[in-house]
Short mmCIF file of C-alpha atoms in Angstrom, two decimals:
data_model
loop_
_atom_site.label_atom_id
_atom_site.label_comp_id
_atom_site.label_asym_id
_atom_site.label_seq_id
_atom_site.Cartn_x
_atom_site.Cartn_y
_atom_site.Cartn_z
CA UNK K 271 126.77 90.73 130.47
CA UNK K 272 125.36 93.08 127.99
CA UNK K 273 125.93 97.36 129.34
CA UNK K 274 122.30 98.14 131.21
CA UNK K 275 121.59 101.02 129.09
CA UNK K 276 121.60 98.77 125.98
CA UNK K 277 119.38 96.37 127.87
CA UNK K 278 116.73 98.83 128.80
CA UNK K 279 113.20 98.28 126.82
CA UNK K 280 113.05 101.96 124.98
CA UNK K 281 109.55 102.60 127.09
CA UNK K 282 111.86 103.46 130.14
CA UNK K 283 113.45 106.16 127.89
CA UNK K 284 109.92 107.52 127.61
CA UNK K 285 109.46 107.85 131.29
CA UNK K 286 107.98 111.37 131.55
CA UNK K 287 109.18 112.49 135.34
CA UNK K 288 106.08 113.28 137.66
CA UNK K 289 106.67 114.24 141.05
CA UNK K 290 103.96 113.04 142.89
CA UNK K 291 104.03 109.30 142.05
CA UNK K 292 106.70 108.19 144.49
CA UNK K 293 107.06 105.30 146.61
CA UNK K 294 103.84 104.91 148.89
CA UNK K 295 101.79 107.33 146.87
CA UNK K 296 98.28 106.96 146.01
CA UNK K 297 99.27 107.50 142.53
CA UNK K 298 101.72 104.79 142.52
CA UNK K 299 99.31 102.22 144.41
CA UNK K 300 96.11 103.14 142.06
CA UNK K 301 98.09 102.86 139.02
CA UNK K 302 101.79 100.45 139.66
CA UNK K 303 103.98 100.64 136.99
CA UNK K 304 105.81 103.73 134.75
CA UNK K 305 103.30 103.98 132.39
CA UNK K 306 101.62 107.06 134.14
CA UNK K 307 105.18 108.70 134.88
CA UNK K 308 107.18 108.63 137.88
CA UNK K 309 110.32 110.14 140.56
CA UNK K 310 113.31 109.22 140.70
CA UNK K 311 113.01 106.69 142.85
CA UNK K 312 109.88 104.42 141.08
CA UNK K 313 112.03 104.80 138.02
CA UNK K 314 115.61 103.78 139.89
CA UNK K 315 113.53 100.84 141.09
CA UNK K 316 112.17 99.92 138.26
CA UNK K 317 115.25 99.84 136.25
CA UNK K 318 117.06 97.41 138.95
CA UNK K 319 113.72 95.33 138.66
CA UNK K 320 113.93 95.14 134.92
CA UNK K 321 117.54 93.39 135.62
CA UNK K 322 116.50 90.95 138.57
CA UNK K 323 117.18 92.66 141.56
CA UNK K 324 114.45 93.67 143.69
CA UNK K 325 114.81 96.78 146.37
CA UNK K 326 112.11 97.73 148.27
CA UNK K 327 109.95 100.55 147.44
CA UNK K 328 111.97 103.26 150.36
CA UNK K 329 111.85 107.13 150.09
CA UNK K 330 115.07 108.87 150.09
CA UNK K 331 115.92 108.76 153.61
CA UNK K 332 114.36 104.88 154.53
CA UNK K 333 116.60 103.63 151.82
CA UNK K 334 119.90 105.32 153.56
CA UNK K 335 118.61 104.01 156.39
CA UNK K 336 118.01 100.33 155.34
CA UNK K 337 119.97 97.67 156.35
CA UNK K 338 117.68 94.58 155.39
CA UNK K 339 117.33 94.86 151.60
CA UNK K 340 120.58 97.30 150.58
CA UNK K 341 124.24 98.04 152.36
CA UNK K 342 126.19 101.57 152.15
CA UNK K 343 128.90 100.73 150.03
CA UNK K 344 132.36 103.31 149.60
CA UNK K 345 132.88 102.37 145.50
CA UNK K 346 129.86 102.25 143.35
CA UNK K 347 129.56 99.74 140.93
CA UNK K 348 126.77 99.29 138.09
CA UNK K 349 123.58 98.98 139.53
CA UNK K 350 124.34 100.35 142.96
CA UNK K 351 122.09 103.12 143.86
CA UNK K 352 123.15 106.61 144.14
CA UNK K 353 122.17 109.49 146.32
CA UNK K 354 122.63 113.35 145.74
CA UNK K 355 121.10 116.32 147.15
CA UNK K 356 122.11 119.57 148.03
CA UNK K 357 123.20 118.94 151.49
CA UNK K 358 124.75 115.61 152.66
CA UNK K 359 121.14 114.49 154.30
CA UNK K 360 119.53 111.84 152.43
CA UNK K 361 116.01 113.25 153.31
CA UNK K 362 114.53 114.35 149.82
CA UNK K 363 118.06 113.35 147.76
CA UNK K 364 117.65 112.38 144.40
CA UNK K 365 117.96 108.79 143.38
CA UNK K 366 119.89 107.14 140.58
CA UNK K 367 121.52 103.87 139.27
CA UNK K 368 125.03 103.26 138.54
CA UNK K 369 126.21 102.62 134.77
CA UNK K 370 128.61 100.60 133.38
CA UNK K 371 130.69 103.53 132.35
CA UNK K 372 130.47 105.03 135.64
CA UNK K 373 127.86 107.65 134.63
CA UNK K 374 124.23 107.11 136.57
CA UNK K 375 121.09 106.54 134.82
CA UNK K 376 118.23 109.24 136.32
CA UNK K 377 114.64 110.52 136.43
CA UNK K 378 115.24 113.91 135.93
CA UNK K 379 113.04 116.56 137.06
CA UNK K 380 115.26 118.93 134.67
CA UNK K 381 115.21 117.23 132.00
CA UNK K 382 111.50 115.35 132.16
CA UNK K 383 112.68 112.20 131.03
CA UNK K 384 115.37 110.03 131.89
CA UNK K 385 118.95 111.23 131.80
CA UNK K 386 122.51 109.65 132.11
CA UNK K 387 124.97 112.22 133.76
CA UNK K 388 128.35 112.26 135.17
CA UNK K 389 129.72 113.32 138.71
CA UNK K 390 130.41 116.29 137.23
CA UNK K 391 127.08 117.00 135.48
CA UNK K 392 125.71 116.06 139.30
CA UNK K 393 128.56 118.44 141.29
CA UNK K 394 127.37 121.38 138.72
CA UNK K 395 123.97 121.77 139.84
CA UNK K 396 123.31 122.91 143.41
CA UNK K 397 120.78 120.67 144.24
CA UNK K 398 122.41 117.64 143.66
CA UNK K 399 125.73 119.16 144.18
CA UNK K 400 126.41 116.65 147.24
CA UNK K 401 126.76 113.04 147.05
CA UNK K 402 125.29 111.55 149.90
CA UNK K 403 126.40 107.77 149.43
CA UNK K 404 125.84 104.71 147.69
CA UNK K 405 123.58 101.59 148.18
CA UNK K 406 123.70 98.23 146.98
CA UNK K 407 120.77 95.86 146.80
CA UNK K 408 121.16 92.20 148.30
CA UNK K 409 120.53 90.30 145.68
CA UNK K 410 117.69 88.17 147.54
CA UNK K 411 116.31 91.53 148.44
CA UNK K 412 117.36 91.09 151.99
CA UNK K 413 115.44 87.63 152.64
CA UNK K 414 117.23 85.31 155.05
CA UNK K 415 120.35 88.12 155.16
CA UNK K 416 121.31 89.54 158.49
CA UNK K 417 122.13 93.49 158.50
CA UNK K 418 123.80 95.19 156.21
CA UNK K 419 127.31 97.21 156.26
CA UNK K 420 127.21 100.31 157.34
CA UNK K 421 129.73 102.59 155.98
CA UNK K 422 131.21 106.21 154.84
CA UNK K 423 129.51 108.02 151.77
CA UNK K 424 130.92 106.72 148.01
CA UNK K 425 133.12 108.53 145.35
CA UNK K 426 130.96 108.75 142.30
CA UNK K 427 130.77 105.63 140.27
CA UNK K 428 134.07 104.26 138.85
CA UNK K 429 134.55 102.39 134.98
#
């Protein structure tokens, strides 16, 4: 299978990062889509949709939290979703997506546009400094799947 950052469409590289279209916003409802820009987590979702898989649209915390649609995994792999925030609380962490070099693929409020980082470009900014765990989408989004695995936070993503 072909590396997902060679298999994005260059339009998600032009993903300008605005804060208030998240998940449940009006923004996001009155206008779906990345077109008019997006957090971290419309763009994490996004990207997974662009490959097949389809999480449901969960702030921060309600995705740690889900057990339908993702599991807590201990190893990320590519495509798993990542949490970081300053503290080891998943309320207001920052999303991102595993790579296939073990990097993670990002919306970054930093930067403005999309960004692939490393555990160590994550650990050397304190508000991302802590990794709060990994999820994995189902891939039938949770239909007909009982609950998930519930399990200790991940090690950063590994080649």
């Amino acid at each position: 299978m072909e590396p997902l950052l060679s298999r994005l469409p260059a339009a998600f590289w032009r993903v300008p990062y605005v804060g208030a279209r998240f998940p449940g916003s009006a923004a996001v409802a009155d206008r779906p889509g990345l077109a008019g820009g997006a957090n971290c987590q419309v763009f994490a979702y996004a990207v997974l949709g662009h490959v097949g898989l389809a999480p449901p649209a969960l702030r921060s915390a309600e995705l740690w939290d889900d057990v339908r649609a993702t599991v807590r995994v201990p190893v990320a792999r590519p495509l798993d979703l990542l949490l970081f925030n300053a503290v080891d609380d998943a309320y207001g962490a920052h999303l991102g997506v595993g790579t296939d070099d073990g990097r993670v693929l990002h919306l970054c409020a930093e930067v403005g546009l999309p960004a692939v980082w490393s555990a160590a470009d994550f650990a050397a900014r304190e508000r991302y400094r802590c990794l709060v765990g990994v999820k994995r989408v189902l891939p039938d989004g949770g239909r007909g799947s009982g609950p998930g695995c519930r399990g200790r936070p991940a090690a950063p993503p590994r080649r």
